[in-house]
Coordinates of C-alpha atoms and ligand atoms in Angstrom, one line a residue:
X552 CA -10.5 2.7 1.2
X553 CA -12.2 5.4 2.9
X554 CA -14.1 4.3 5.0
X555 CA -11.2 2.3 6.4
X556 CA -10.0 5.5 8.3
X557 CA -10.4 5.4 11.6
X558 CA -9.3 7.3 14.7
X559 CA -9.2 6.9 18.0
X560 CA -12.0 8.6 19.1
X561 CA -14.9 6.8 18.1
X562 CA -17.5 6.3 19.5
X563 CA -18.6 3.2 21.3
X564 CA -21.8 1.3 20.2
X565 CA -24.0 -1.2 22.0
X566 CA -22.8 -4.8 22.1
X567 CA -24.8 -6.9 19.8
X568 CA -23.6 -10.5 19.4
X569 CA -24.5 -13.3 21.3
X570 CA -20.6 -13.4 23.6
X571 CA -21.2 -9.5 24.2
X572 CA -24.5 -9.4 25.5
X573 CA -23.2 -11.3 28.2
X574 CA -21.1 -8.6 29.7
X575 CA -22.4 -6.3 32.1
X576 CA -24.7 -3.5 30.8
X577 CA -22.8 -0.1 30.4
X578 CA -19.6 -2.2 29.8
X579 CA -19.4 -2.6 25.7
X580 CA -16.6 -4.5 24.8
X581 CA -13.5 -1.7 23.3
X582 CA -14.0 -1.6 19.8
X583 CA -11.2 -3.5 17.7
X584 CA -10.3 -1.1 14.5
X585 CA -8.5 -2.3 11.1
X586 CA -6.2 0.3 11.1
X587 CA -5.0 2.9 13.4
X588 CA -3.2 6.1 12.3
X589 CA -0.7 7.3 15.0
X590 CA -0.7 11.5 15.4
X591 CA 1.4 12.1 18.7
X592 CA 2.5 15.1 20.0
X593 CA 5.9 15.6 18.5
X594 CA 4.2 15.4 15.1
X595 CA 1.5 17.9 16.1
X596 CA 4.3 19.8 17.1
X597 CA 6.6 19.8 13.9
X598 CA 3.2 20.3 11.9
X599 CA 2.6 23.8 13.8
X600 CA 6.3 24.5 13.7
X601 CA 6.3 24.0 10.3
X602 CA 3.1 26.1 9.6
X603 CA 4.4 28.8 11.5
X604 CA 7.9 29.3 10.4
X605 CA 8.0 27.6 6.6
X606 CA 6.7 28.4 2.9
X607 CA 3.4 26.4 2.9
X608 CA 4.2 25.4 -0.5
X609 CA 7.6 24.0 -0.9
X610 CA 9.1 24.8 2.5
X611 CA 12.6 23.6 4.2
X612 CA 10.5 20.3 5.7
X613 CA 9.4 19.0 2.1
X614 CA 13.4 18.9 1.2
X615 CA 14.4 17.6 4.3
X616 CA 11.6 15.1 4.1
X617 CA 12.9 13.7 0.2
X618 CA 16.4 13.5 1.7
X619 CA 15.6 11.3 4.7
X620 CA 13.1 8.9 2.6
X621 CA 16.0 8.6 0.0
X622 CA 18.5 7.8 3.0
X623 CA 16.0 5.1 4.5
X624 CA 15.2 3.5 1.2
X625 CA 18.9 3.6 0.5
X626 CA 18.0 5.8 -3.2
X627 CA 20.1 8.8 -4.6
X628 CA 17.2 11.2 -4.6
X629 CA 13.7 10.9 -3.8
X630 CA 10.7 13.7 -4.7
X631 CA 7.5 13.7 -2.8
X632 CA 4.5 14.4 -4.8
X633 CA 0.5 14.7 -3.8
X634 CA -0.4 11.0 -3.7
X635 CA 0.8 7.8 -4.5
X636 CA -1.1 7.6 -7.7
X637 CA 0.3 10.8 -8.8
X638 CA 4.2 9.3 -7.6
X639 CA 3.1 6.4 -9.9
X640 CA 1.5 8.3 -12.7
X641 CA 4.7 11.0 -13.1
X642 CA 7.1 8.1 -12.7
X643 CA 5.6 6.9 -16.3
X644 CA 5.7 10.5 -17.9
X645 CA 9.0 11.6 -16.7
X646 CA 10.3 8.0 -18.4
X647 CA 7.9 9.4 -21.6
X648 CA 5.8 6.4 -21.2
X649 CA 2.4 7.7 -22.6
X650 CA 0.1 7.3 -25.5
X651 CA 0.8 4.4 -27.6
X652 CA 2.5 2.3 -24.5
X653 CA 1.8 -0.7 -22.7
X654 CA 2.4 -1.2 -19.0
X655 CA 1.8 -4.3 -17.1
X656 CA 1.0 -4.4 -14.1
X657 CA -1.7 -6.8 -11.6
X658 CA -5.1 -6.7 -11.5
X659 CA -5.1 -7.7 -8.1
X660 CA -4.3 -4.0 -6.1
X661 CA -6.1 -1.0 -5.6
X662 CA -7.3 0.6 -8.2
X663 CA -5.0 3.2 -8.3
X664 CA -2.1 1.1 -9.8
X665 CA -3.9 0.6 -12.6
X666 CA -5.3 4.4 -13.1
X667 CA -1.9 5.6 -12.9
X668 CA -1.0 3.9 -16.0
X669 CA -4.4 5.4 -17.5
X670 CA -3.6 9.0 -16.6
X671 CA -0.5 8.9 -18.0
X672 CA -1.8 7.9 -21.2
X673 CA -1.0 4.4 -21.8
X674 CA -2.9 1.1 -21.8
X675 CA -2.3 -1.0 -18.6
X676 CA -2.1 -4.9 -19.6
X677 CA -3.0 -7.6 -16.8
X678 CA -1.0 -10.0 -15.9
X679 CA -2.5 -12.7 -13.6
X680 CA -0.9 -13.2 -10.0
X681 CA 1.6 -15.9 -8.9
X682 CA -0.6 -19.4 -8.6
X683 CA -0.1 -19.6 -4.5
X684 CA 0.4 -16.6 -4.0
X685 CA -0.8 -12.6 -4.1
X686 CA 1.8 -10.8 -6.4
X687 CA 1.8 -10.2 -10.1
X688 CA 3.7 -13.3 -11.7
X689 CA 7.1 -12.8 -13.5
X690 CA 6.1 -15.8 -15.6
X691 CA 2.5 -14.4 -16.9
X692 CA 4.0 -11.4 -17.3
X693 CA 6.8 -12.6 -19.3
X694 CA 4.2 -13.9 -21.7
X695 CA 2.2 -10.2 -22.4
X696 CA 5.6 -8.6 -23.1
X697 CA 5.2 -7.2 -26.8
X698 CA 6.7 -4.7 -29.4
X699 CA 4.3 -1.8 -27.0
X700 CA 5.7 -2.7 -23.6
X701 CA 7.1 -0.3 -22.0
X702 CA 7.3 -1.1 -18.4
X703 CA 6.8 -3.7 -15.7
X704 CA 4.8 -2.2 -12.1
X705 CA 4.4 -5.1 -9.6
X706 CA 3.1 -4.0 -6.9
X707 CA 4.5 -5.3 -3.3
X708 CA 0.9 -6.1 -2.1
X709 CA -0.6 -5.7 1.9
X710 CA 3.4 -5.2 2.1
X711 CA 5.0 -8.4 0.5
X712 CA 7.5 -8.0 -1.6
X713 CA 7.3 -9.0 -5.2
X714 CA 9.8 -10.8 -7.2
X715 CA 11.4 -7.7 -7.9
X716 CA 15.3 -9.4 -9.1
X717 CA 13.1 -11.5 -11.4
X718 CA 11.2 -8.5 -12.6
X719 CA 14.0 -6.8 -12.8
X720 CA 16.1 -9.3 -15.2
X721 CA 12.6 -9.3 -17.3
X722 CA 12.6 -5.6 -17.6
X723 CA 17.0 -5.4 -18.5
X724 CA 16.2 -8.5 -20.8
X725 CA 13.6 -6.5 -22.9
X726 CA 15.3 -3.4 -22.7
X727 CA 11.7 -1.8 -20.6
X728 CA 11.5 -0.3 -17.3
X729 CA 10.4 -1.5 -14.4
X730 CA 8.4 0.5 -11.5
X731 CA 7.9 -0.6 -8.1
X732 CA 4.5 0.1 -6.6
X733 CA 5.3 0.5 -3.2
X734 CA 2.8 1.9 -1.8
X735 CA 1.6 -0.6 0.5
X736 CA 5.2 -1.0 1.6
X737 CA 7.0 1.3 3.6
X738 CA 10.3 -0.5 4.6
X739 CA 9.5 -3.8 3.3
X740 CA 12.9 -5.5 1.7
X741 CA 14.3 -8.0 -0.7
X742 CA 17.6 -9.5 -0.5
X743 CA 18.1 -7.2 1.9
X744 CA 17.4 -4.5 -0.2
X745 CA 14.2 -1.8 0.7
X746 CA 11.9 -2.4 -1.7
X747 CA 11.7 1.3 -4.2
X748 CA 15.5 0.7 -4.5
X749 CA 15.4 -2.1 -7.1
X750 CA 13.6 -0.8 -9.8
X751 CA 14.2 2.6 -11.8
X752 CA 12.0 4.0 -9.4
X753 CA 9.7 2.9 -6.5
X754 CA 6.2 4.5 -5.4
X755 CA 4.7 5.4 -2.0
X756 CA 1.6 6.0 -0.5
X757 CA 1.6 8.2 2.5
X758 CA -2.3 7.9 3.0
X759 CA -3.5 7.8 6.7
X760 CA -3.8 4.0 6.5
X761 CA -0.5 3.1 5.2
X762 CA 2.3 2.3 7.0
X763 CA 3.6 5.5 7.5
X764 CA 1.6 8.6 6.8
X765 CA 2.0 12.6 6.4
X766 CA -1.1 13.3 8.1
X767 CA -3.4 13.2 4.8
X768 CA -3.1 12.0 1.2
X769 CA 0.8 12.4 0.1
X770 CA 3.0 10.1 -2.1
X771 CA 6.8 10.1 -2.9
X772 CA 9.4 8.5 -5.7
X773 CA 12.4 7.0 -5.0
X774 CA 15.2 6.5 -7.6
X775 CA 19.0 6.6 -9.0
X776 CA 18.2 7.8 -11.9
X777 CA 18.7 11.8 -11.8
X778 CA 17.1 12.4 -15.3
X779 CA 14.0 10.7 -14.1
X780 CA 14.2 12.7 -10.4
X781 CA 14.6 15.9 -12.4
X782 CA 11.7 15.6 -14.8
X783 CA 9.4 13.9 -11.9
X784 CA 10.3 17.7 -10.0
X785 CA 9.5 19.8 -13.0
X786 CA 6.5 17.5 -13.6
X787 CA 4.8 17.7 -10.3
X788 CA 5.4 21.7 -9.9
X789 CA 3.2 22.7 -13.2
X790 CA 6.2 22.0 -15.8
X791 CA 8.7 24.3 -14.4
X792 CA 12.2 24.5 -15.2
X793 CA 15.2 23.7 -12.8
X794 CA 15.1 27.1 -10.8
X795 CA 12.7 29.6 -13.1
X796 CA 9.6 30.6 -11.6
X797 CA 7.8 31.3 -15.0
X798 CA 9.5 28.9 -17.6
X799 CA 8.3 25.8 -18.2
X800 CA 9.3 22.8 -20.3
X801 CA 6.6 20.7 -20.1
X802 CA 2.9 20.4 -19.2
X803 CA 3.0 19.3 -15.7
X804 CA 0.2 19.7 -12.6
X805 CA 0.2 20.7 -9.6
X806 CA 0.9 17.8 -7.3
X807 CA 3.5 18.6 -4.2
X808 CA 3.3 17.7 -0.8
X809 CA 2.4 20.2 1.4
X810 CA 5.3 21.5 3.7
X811 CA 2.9 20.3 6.9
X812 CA 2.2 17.1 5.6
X813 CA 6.3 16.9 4.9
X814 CA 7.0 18.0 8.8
X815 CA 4.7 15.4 9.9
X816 CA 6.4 12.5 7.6
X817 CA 9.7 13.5 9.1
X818 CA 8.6 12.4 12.0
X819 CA 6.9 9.3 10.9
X820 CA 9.8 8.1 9.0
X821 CA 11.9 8.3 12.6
X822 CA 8.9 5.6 13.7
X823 CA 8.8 3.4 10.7
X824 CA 11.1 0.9 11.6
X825 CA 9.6 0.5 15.4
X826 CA 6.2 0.4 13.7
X827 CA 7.1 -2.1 11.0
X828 CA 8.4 -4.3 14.0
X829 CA 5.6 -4.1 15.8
X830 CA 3.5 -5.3 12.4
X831 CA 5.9 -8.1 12.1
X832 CA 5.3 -9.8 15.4
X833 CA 1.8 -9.2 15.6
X834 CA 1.9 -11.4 12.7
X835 CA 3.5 -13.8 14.2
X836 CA 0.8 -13.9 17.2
X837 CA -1.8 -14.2 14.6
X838 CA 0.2 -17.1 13.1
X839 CA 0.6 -18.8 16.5
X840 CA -3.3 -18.2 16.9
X841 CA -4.8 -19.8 13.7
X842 CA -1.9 -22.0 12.2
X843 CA -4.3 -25.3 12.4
X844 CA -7.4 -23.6 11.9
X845 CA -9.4 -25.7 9.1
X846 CA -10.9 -23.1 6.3
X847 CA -8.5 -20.4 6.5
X848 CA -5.5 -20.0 4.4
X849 CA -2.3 -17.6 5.7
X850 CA -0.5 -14.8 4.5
X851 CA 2.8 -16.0 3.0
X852 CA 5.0 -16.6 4.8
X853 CA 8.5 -14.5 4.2
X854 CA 10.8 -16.6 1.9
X855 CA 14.7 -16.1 3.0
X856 CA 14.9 -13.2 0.0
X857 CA 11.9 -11.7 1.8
X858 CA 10.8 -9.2 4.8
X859 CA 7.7 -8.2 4.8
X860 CA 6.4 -5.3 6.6
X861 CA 2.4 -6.6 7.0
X862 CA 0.8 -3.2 5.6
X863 CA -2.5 -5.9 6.6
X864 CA -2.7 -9.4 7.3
X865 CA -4.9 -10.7 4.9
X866 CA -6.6 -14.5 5.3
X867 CA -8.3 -16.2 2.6
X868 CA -11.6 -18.4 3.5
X869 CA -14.5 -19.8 1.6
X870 CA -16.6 -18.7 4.9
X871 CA -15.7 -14.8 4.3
X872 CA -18.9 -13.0 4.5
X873 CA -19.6 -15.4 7.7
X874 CA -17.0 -14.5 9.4
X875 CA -16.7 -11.0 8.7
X876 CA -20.4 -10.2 10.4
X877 CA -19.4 -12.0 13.1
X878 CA -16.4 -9.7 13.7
X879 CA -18.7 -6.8 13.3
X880 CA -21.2 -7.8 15.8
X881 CA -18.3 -8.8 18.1
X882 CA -17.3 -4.7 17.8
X883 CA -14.3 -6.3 15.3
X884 CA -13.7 -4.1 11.8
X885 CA -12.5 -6.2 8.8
X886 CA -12.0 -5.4 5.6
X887 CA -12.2 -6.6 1.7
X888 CA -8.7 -5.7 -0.1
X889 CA -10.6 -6.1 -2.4
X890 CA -13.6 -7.3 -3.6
X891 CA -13.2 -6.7 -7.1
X892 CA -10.4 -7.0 -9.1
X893 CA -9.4 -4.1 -11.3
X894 CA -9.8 -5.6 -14.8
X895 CA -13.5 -6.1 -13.7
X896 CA -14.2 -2.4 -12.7
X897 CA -16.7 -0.6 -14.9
X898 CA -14.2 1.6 -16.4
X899 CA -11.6 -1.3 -16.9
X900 CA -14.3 -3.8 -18.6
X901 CA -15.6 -0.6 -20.8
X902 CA -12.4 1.2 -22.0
X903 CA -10.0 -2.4 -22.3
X904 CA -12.9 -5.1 -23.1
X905 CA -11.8 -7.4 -19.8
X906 CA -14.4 -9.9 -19.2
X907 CA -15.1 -12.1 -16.0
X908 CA -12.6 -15.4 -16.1
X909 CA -9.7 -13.7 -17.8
X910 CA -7.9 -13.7 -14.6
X911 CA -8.8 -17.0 -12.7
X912 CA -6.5 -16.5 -9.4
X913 CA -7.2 -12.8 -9.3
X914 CA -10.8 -13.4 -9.5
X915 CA -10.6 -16.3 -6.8
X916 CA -8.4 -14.0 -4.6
X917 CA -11.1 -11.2 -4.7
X918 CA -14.2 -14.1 -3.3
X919 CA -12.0 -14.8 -0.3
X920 CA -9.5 -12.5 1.5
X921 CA -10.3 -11.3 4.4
X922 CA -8.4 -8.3 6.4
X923 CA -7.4 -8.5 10.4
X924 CA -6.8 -5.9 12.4
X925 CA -3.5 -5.0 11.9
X926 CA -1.7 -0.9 13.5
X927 CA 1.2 -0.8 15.3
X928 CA -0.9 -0.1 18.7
X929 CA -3.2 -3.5 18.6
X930 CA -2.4 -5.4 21.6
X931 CA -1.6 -9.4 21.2
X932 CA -5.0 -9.5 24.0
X933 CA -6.4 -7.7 20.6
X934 CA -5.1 -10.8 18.5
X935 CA -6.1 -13.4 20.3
X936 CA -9.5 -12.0 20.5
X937 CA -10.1 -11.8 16.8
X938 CA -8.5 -15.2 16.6
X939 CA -11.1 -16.4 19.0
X940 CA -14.1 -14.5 17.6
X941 CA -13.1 -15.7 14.1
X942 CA -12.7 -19.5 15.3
X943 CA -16.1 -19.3 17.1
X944 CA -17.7 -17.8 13.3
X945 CA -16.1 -20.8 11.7
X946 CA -17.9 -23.2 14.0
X947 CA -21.0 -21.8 13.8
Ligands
LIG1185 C1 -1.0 -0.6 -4.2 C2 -1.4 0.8 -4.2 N1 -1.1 1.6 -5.3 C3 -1.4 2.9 -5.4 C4 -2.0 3.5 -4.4 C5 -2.4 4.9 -4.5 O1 -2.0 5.8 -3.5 P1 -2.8 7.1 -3.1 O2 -4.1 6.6 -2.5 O3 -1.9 7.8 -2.2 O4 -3.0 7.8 -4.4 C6 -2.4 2.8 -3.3 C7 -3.2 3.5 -2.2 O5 -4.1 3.0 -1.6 C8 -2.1 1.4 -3.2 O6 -2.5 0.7 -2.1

C-alpha cells in the first residue's frame, strides 16, 4: 500500500508508449495518479495551530475530532486510536475477544483485517466472499460459526457496503459480536445508515490514501456501546484508568492519535461528504465510459440498501497485467487490491495451514482486479482518458 502514496509534486517522466511519443517533445503527457491526498491550506493551518497552542499528546483537537466523527457517523462516542489496525485490534480486546476465540472475517482485504484479529490473540477463520460479488458472504459465514466464535468483521471493501443487517441478525442470532471494518469506507451507508453505526463498533482508516486522512497513519472506533468506548480509551493510552495518570487496569499500548493529525482530521471530516460526491460521480463517468466494453467486469453497482463511497473503482479482467503496462507507459498508475489473498500470505498458510483453492472466488478475485484512478481532484478529461487508454490495451 505504500507505494500507492502519491503527491502532487512528482515529478514528470519521458513519454514512452506508442500514443505519447506522438506529442511534441518537451510536452509529456500530465501524469494520471491512483490516489491523491488533498493537504490545503486551512489544514496546514489548523495543524500549526494545533502544534502551537495544544498538548501534543492528547490535546483539545483529538476530543473535538472523536466528537465530530461520532456526530457524522451518527455513533454515541467515538475514540481515535494510531491506525486502523490498532481501531480493529482494541475493538476485539476491549470486547475480551482473545486467546481461545474465533473471528471471521474475509480473506479478500488488506492484510490488516486479518492481523488485527492475530494481535489480539485470537484465530481469524475465512469465510469466502459473496459469489458475484467482493464482500465476505453472510451465507459462508453462517456455515464457520462454531462453539469458539466470537465475532463477525466484514469488511465494507474499496468502500461498498457489506450486508451488514444480515450480519447483524447472524451475530444477535448466535449471541457474538459483530465488527465493522470500515476502513475503506468513510461515509459509505446502508439503509441509510453510515456504515460503523450498525455493528457494536465500526473501524477507520485515516491513512493518506483513504477517503479521508489525518495527514499520516491514524485510525478511529465508532460505537454505542460505552463499556466498549471506555475500555478501547484505557486500552489505547497504556491501560490507564478513567482519569489517573499512574493507575492502570489493564495492559494496554500506546496507540493515540496525535493532536496534529486530529486538527488536520477536523478539517477533512468538514470535506468528506463533498469528496465522497465527487467519488460517486466519477464513478458514474467511468460507468458511462466502459459499460459495453467486452473483458471487463464493473464495480457493483449500489443496490437500493446501498451507497457506496468508491474508496477505488476496481474492474475485474482476464487481460489485467495487459492492461495495467499499458496504463503505465501511457503515464496512467493502477493498482492490485490485491494480488494475494490473505489466507495465502506466508504467515496465514504457516500459522493456520490455509492452502491454495480453499477460497475459489477470493482466489479468482485476486488474478483479476484491476484499480482506476480514482481522488476527489481527477478530472472526467482524466476518466475518459484511462477509459480510452484501457480500451486501446484491450484491442491490442
Ligand atoms: C480494509 C482495511 N482494514 C484495515 C486497514 C488497516 O488500517 P491502517 O493501515 O490504518 O492500519 C486497512 C488499511 O489499509 C484496510 O484497507
Amino acid at each position: 500500500m505504500l507505494s500507492d502514496i502519491v503527491t502532487e509534486n512528482a515529478p514528470l517522466q519521458a513519454p514512452t508508449s506508442v500514443e505519447s511519443v506522438s506529442r511534441p517533445i518537451g510536452e509529456p503527457r500530465k501524469k494520471i495518479y491512483l490516489a491523491n491526498p488533498i493537504i490545503d491550506a486551512e489544514m496546514k493551518a489548523a495543524a500549526l495551530s494545533a502544534l502551537e497552542n495544544e498538548m501534543m499528546v492528547m490535546g483539545e483537537s483529538v476530543f473535538k475530532f472523536e466528537e465530530e466523527f461520532a456526530q457524522y457517523c451518527g455513533t454515541k462516542y467515538a475514540v481515535s486510536t494510531a491506525s486502523g489496525t490498532a481501531a480493529l485490534s482494541i475493538t476485539l480486546q476491549a470486547l475480551n475477544i482473545g486467546h481461545g476465540n474465533e473471528v471471521i472475517t474475509t480473506p479478500f482485504s488488506f492484510i490488516a483485517t486479518a492481523n488485527s484479529i492475530v494481535h489480539a490473540g485470537a484465530d481469524p477463520i475465512f469465510a469466502d466472499v459473496e459469489e458475484s460479488g467482493i464482500n465476505l458472504s453472510p451465507s459462508a459465514t453462517r456455515a464457520k460459526i462454531g462453539s469458539k466464535t466470537r465475532a463477525l468483521m466484514p469488511v465494507h471493501l474499496y468502500g461498498h457496503p457489506s450486508r451488514v443487517d444480515e450480519f447483524r441478525d447472524l451475530a444477535t442470532e448466535a449471541g457474538i459480536n459483530m465488527i465493522e471494518d470500515a476502513c475503506q469506507a468513510h461515509g459509505a451507508e446502508f439503509k441509510g445508515r453510515k456504515v460503523g453505526s450498525i455493528g457494536d463498533a465500526g473501524c477507520f482508516s485515516f491513512y493518506p490514501a483513504k477517503n479521508m486522512t489525518v495527514g499520516g497513519d491514524g485510525g478511529m472506533i465508532t460505537t454505542n456501546n460505552e463499556e466498549l468506548a471506555d475500555a478501547a480509551r484505557s486500552i489505547r493510552d497504556c491501560g490507564r484508568d478513567k482519569n489517573s495518570k499512574y493507575y492502570h487496569g489493564r495492559i494496554g499500548f500506546t496507540s493515540r492519535l496525535n493532536t496534529v493529525n486530529a486538527a488536520i482530521g477536523r478539517v477533512q471530516l468538514r470535506r468528506l461528504d463533498a469528496w465522497n460526491e465527487a467519488r460517486r460521480r466519477l464513478s458514474q463517468r467511468y460507468r458511462k465510459e466502459l459499460e459495453n466494453v467486452r473483458d471487463i467486469v464493473l464495480p457493483p453497482r449500489d443496490g437500493s440498501m446501498e451507497k457506496a463511497v468508491y474508496h477505488l473503482f476496481v474492474i475485474r479482467t482476464r487481460l489485467r497485467d495487459q492492461v495495467k503496462n499499458r496504463l503505465a507507459d501511457n503515464r496512467i498508475e493502477a493498482g492490485i487490491h490485491y494480488p494475494r489473498p490473505i489466507h495465502l500470505q506466508a504467515p496465514y498458510r504457516q500459522m493456520f495451514g490455509y492452502t491454495e483453492g480453499m477460497f475459489p472466488l477470493s482466489e479468482s478475485l485476486s488474478s483479476d482486479v484491476l484499480s482506476l484512478p480514482m481522488f476527489p481532484t481527477l478530472t472526467e478529461d482524466d476518466v475518459v482518458r484511462v477509459c480510452e487508454t484501457l480500451k486501446h490495451s484491450l484491442a491490442s
